[in-house]
Tab-separated table of C-alpha atoms in Angstrom:
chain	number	residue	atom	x	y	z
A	244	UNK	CA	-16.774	1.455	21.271
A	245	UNK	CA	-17.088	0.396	17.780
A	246	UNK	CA	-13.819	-0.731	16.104
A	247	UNK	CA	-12.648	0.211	12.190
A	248	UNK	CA	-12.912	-2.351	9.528
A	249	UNK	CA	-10.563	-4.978	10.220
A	250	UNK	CA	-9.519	-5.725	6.340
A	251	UNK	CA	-8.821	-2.064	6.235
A	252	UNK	CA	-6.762	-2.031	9.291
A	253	UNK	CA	-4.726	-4.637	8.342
A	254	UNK	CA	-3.857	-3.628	4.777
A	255	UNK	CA	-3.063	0.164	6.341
A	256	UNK	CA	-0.976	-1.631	9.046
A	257	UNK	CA	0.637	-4.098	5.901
A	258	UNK	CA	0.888	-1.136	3.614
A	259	UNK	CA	0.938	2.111	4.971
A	260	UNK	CA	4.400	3.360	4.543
A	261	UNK	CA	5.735	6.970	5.700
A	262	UNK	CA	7.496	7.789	9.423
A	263	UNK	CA	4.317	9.098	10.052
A	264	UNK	CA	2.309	5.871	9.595
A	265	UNK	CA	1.223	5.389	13.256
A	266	UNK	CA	0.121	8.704	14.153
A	267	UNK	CA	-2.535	8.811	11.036
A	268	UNK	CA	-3.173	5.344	11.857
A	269	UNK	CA	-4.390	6.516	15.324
A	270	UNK	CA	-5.961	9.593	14.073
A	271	UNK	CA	-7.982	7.390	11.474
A	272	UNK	CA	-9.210	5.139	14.436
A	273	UNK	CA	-9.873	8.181	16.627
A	274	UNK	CA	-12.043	10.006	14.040
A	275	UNK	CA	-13.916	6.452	13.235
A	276	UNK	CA	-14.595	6.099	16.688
A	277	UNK	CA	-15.773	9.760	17.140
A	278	UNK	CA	-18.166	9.226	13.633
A	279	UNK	CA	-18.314	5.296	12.899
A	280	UNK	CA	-18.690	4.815	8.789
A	281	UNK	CA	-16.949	2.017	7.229
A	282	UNK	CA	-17.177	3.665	3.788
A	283	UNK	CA	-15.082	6.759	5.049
A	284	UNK	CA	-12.530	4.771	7.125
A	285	UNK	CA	-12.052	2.911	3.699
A	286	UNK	CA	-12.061	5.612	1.353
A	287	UNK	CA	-9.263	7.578	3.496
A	288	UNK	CA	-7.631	4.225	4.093
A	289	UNK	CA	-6.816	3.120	0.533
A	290	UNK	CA	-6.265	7.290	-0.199
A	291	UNK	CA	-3.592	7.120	2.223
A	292	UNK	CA	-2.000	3.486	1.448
A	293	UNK	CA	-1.668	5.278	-2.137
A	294	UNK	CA	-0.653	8.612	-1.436
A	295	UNK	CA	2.123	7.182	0.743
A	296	UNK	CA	3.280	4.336	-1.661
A	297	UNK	CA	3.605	7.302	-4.655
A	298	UNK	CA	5.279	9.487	-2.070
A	299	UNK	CA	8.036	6.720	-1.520
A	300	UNK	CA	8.567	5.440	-4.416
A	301	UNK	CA	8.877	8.612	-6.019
A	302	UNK	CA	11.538	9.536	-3.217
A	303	UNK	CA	13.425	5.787	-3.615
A	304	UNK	CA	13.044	5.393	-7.272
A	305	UNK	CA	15.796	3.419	-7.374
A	306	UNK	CA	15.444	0.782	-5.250
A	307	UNK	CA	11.871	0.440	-6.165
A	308	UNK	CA	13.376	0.157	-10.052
A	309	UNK	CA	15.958	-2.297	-8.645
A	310	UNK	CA	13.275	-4.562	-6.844
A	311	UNK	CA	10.861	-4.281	-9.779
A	312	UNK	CA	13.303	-5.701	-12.034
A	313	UNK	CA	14.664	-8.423	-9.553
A	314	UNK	CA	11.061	-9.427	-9.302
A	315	UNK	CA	10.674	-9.853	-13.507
A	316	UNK	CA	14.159	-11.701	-13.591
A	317	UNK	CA	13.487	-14.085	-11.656
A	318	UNK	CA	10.876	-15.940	-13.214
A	319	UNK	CA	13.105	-15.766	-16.370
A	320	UNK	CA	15.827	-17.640	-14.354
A	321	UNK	CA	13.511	-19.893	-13.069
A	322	UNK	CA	13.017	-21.107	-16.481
A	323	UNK	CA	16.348	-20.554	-17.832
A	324	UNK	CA	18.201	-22.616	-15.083
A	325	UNK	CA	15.654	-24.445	-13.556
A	326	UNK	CA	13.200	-25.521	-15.407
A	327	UNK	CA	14.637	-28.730	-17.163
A	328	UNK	CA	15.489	-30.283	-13.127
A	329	UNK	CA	12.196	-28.964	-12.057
A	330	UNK	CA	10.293	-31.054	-14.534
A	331	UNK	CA	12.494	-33.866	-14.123
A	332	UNK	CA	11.046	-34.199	-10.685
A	333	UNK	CA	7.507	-33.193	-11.671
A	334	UNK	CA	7.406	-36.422	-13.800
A	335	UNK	CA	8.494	-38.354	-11.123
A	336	UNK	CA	5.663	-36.719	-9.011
A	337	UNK	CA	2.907	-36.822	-11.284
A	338	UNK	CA	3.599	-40.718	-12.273
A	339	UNK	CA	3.306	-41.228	-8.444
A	340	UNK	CA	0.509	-39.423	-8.040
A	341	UNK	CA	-1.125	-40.728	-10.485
A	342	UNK	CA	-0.314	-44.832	-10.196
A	343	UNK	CA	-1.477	-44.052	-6.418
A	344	UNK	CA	-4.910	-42.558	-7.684
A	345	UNK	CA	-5.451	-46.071	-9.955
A	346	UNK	CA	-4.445	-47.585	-6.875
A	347	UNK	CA	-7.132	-45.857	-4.877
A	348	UNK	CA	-10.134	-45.484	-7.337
A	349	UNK	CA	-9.657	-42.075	-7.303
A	350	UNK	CA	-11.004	-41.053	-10.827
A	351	UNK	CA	-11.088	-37.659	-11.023
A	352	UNK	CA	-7.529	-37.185	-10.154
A	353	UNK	CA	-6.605	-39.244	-13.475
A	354	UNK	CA	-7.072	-35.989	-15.435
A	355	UNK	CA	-5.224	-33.650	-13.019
A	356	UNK	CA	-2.493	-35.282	-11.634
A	357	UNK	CA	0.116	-33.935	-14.315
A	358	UNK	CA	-1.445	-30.541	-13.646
A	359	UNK	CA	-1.822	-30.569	-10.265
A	360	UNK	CA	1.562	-31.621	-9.391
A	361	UNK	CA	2.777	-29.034	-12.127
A	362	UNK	CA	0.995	-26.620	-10.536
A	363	UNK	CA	1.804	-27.250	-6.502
A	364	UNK	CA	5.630	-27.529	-7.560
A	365	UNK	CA	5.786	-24.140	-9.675
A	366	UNK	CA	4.187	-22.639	-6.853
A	367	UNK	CA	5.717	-23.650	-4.178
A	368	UNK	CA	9.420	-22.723	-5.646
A	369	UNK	CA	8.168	-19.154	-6.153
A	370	UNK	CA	6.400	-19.123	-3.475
A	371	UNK	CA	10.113	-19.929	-1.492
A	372	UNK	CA	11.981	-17.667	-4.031
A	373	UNK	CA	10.105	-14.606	-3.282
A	374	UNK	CA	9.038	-15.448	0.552
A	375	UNK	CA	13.613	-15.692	0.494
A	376	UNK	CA	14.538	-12.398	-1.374
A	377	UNK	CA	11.850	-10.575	0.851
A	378	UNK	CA	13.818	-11.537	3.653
A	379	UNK	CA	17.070	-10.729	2.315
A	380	UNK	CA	15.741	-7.237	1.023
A	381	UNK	CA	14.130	-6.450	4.220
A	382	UNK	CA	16.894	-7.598	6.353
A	383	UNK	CA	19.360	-5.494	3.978
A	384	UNK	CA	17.204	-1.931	3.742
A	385	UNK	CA	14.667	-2.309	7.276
A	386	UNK	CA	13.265	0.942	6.686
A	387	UNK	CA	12.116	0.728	3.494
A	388	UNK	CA	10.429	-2.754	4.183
A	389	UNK	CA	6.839	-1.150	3.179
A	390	UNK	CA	8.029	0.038	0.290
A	391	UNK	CA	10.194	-3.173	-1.670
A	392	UNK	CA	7.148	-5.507	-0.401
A	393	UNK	CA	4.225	-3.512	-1.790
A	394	UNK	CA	6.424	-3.310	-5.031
A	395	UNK	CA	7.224	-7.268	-4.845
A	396	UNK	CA	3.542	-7.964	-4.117
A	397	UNK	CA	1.967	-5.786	-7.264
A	398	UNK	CA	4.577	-7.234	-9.442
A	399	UNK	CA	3.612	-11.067	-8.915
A	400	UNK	CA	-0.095	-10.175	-9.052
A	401	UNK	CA	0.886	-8.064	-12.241
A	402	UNK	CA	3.100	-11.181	-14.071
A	403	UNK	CA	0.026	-13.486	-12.938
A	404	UNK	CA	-2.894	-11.542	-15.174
A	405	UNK	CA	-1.177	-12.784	-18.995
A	406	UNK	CA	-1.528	-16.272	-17.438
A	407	UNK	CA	-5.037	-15.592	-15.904
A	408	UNK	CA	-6.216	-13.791	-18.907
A	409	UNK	CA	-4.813	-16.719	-20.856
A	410	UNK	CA	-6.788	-19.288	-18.829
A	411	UNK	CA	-9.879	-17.253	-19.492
A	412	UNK	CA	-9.638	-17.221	-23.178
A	413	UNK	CA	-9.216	-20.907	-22.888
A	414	UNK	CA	-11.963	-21.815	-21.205
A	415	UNK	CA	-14.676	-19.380	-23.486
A	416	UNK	CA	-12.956	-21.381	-26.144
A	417	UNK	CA	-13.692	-25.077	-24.981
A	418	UNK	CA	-16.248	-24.101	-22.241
A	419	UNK	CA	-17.105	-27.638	-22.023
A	420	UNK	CA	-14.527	-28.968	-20.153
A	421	UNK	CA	-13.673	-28.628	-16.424
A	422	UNK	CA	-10.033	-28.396	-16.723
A	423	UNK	CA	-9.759	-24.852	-17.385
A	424	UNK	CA	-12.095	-23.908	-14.544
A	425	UNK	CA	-9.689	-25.589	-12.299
A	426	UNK	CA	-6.442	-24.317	-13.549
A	427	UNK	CA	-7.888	-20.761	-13.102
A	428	UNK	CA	-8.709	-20.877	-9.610
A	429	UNK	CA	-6.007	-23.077	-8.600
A	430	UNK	CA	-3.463	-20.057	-10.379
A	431	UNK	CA	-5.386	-16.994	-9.077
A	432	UNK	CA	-5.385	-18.464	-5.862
A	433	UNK	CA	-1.300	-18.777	-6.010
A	434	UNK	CA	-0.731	-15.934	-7.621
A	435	UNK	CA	-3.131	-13.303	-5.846
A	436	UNK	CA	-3.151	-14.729	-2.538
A	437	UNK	CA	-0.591	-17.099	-1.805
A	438	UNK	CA	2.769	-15.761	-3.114
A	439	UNK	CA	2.023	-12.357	-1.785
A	440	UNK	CA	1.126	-13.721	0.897
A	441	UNK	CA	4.780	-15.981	0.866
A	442	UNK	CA	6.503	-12.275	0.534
A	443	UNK	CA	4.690	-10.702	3.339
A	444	UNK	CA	5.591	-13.717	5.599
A	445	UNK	CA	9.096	-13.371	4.547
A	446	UNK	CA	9.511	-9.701	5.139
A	447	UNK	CA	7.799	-9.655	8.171
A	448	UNK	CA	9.465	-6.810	10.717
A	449	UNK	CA	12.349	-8.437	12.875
A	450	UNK	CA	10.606	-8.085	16.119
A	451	UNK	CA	7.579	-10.009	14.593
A	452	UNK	CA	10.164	-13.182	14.041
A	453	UNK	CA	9.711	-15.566	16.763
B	151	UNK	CA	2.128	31.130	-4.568
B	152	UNK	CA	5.273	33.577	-3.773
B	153	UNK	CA	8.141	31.930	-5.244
B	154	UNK	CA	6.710	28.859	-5.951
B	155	UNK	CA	6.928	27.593	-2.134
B	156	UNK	CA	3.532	26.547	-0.841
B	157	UNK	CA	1.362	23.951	-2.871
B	158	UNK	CA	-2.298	24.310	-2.579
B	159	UNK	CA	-2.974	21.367	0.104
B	160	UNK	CA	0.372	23.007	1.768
B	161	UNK	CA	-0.985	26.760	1.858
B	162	UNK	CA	-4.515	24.908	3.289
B	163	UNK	CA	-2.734	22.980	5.873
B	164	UNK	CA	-0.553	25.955	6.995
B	165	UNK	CA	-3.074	27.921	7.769
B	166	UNK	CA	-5.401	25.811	9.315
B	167	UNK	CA	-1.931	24.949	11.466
B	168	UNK	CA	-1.835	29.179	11.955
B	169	UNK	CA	-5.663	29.312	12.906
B	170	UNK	CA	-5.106	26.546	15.285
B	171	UNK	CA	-2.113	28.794	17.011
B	172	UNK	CA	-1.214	26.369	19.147
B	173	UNK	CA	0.457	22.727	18.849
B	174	UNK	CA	-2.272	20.889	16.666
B	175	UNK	CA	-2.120	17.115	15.699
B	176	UNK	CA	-3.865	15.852	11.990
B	177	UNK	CA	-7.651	15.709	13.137
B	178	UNK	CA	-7.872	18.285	14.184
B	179	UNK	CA	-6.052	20.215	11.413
B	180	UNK	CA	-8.409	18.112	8.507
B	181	UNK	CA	-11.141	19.215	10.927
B	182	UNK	CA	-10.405	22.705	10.050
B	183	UNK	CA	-9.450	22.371	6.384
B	184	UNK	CA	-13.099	20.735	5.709
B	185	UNK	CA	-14.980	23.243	8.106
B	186	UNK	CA	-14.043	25.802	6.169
B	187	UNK	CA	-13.936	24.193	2.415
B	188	UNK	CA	-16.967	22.340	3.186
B	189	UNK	CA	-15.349	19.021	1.666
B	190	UNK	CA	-13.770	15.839	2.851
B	191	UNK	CA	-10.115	15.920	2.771
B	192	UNK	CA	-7.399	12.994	3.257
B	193	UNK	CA	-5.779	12.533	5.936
B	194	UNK	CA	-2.895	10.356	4.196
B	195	UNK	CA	-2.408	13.681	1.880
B	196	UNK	CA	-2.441	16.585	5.103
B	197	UNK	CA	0.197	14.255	6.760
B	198	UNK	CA	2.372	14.118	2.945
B	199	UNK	CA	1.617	18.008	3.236
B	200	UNK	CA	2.650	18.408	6.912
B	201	UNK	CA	6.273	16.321	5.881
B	202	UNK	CA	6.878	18.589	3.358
B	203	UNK	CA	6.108	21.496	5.221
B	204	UNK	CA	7.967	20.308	7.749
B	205	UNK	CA	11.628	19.784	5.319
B	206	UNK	CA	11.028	23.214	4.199
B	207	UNK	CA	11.252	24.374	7.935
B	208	UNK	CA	7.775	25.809	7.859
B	209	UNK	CA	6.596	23.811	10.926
B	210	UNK	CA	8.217	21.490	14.022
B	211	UNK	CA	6.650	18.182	14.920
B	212	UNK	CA	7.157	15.540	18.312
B	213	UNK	CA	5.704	12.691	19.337
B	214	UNK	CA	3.123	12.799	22.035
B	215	UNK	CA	1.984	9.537	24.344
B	216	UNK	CA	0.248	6.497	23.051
B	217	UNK	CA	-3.297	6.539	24.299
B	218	UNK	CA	-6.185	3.543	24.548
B	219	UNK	CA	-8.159	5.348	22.624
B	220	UNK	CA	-6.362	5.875	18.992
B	221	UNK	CA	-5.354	1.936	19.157
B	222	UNK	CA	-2.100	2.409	21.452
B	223	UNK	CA	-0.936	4.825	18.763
B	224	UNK	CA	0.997	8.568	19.672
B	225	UNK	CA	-0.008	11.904	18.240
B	226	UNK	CA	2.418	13.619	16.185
B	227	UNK	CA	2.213	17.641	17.317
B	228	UNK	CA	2.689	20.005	14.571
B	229	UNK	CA	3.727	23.743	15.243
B	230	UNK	CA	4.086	26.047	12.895
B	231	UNK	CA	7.407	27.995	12.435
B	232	UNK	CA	7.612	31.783	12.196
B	233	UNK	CA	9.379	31.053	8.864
B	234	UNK	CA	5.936	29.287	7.912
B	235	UNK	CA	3.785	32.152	9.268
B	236	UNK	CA	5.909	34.440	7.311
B	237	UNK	CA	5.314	32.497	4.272
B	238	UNK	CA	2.062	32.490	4.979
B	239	UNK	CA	1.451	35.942	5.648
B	240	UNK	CA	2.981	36.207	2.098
B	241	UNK	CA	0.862	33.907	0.311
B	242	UNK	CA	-2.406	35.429	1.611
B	243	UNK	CA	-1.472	38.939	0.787
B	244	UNK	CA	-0.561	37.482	-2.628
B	245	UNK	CA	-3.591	36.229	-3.125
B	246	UNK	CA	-5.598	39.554	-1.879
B	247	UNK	CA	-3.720	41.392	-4.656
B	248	UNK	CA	-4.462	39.344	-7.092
B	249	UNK	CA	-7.955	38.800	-6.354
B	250	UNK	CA	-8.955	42.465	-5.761
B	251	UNK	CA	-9.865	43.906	-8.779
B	252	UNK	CA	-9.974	41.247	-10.985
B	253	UNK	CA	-12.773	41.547	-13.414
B	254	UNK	CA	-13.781	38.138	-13.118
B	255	UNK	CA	-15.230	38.379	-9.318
B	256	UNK	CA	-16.433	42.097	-9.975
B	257	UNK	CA	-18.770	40.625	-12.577
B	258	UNK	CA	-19.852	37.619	-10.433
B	259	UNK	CA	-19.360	38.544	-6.550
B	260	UNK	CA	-21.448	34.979	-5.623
């Protein structure tokens, strides 16, 4: 007995959203089963992630507005009220950092170290914003926990593209040096993978909590 | 359709539900709907159809049991109503009216 695609049975578990959302789960796995082809189980698997999102969203407009603009302020605050104590310690970070890599002969970190620490702190405090106010949604509207993560999730991997693009247009500029390469993948790793990632973990379902 | 009721996914779904005539859960109603259009059909889109349906009071729905087989997920049964057989019934003979006589498939009967 063959089983369905794996990535495409965990985003439809992730993302599917409707009260109907097991029973076409198990009718997509029962038709796979009965005619195994990974192209149709994904075609009607990304059909029916997006079918159900418009379907909610267009039924909790609201909330999904509310969410969508919690998720834009909060960057904004970030720098507003933040920023100036966040870079305080980043300094403090990136000196250590970097008197450690003199220390150890460790070249290449020379560079990077002002970066690097830059980037790992940044991350890591939206990484805990977002992974906090999924909790807080989720525990505050349960049912519609599908729903406020797949709108928190598009939105970070939405505000991440101007900085992407920007990294991009940096590098065809000056395509000799390495430090743009580096900056790219270390902030389309963070922003497509690891902060939606940080929201899912957050709003996991309360019987998932250990 | 008669007063602006039944969508087109809706009208397909009801009747595959009243072709069925008994309790019928979503493969077996896409089953029907692409037997007899002869294309593939969503099953995230008959299930947004059968909710709809199913606030308008045109068909009933329970859970079933969890089986082995469909990943330890239940079967939601859909029935359809005699409100939504009615509303069928209307929609088809709508549709008969309108179609008989109309120059367009006189000229072209393919």
């Amino acid at each position: 007995m063959s089983a369905p695609p794996r990535l495409a049975s965990w985003l439809l578990n992730q993302f599917l959203l409707g009260e109907h959302r097991d029973s076409i789960i198990g009718d997509l796995t029962e038709r796979y089963i009965k005619q195994p082809s990974s192209l149709w189980y994904w075609r009607q698997a990304t059909t029916a992630i997006i079918v159900s999102f418009v379907a909610q969203a267009l039924a909790h407009i609201w909330l999904v507005l509310g969410v969508l603009g919690l998720s834009l302020l909060i960057p904004r605050a970030y720098v507003m009220f933040l920023l100036d104590s966040v870079m305080a310690v980043h300094q403090i970070l990136a000196r250590a950092l970097l008197n450690w890599s003199i220390e150890a002969g460790v070249t290449w970190l020379y560079d990077y170290s002002v970066v690097l620490v830059g980037f790992a702190l940044g991350s890591l405090i939206l990484c805990g914003v977002f992974g906090v106010l999924a909790l807080l949604l989720v525990r505050r509207r349960p049912h519609e926990r599908g729903l406020m993560l797949s709108v928190l999730i598009m939105s970070c991997i939405a505000q991440g593209f101007p900085a992407l693009s920007g990294t991009v247009r940096q590098f065809l500029n000056a395509p000799t040096s390495p430090l743009p390469v580096f900056l790219l993948f270390v902030h389309s790793f963070f922003m497509f993978v690891v902060v939606p990632y940080s929201i899912l973990t957050g709003g996991r379902r309360p019987s998932e909590r250990p | 359709m008669p007063r602006g009721t039944l969508g087109g996914l809706e009208l397909l779904v009801l009747s595959a539900l009243a072709r069925i005539d008994d309790e019928a859960y979503g493969v077996p109603i896409a089953d029907a709907i692409e037997k007899h259009s002869g294309s593939e059909v969503s099953l995230g889109s008959v299930y947004l159809a059968l909710e709809r349906l199913e606030r308008k009071g045109f068909v009933t729905s329970r859970l079933g049991e969890p089986t082995a087989e469909r990943g330890g997920r239940a079967k939601t049964y859909f029935k359809i109503t005699a409100k939504g057989l009615r509303e069928v019934r209307r929609a088809r003979q709508t549709l008969i009216n309108l179609w008989s006589g109309a120059p367009a498939f006189e000229r072209n009967p393919s």
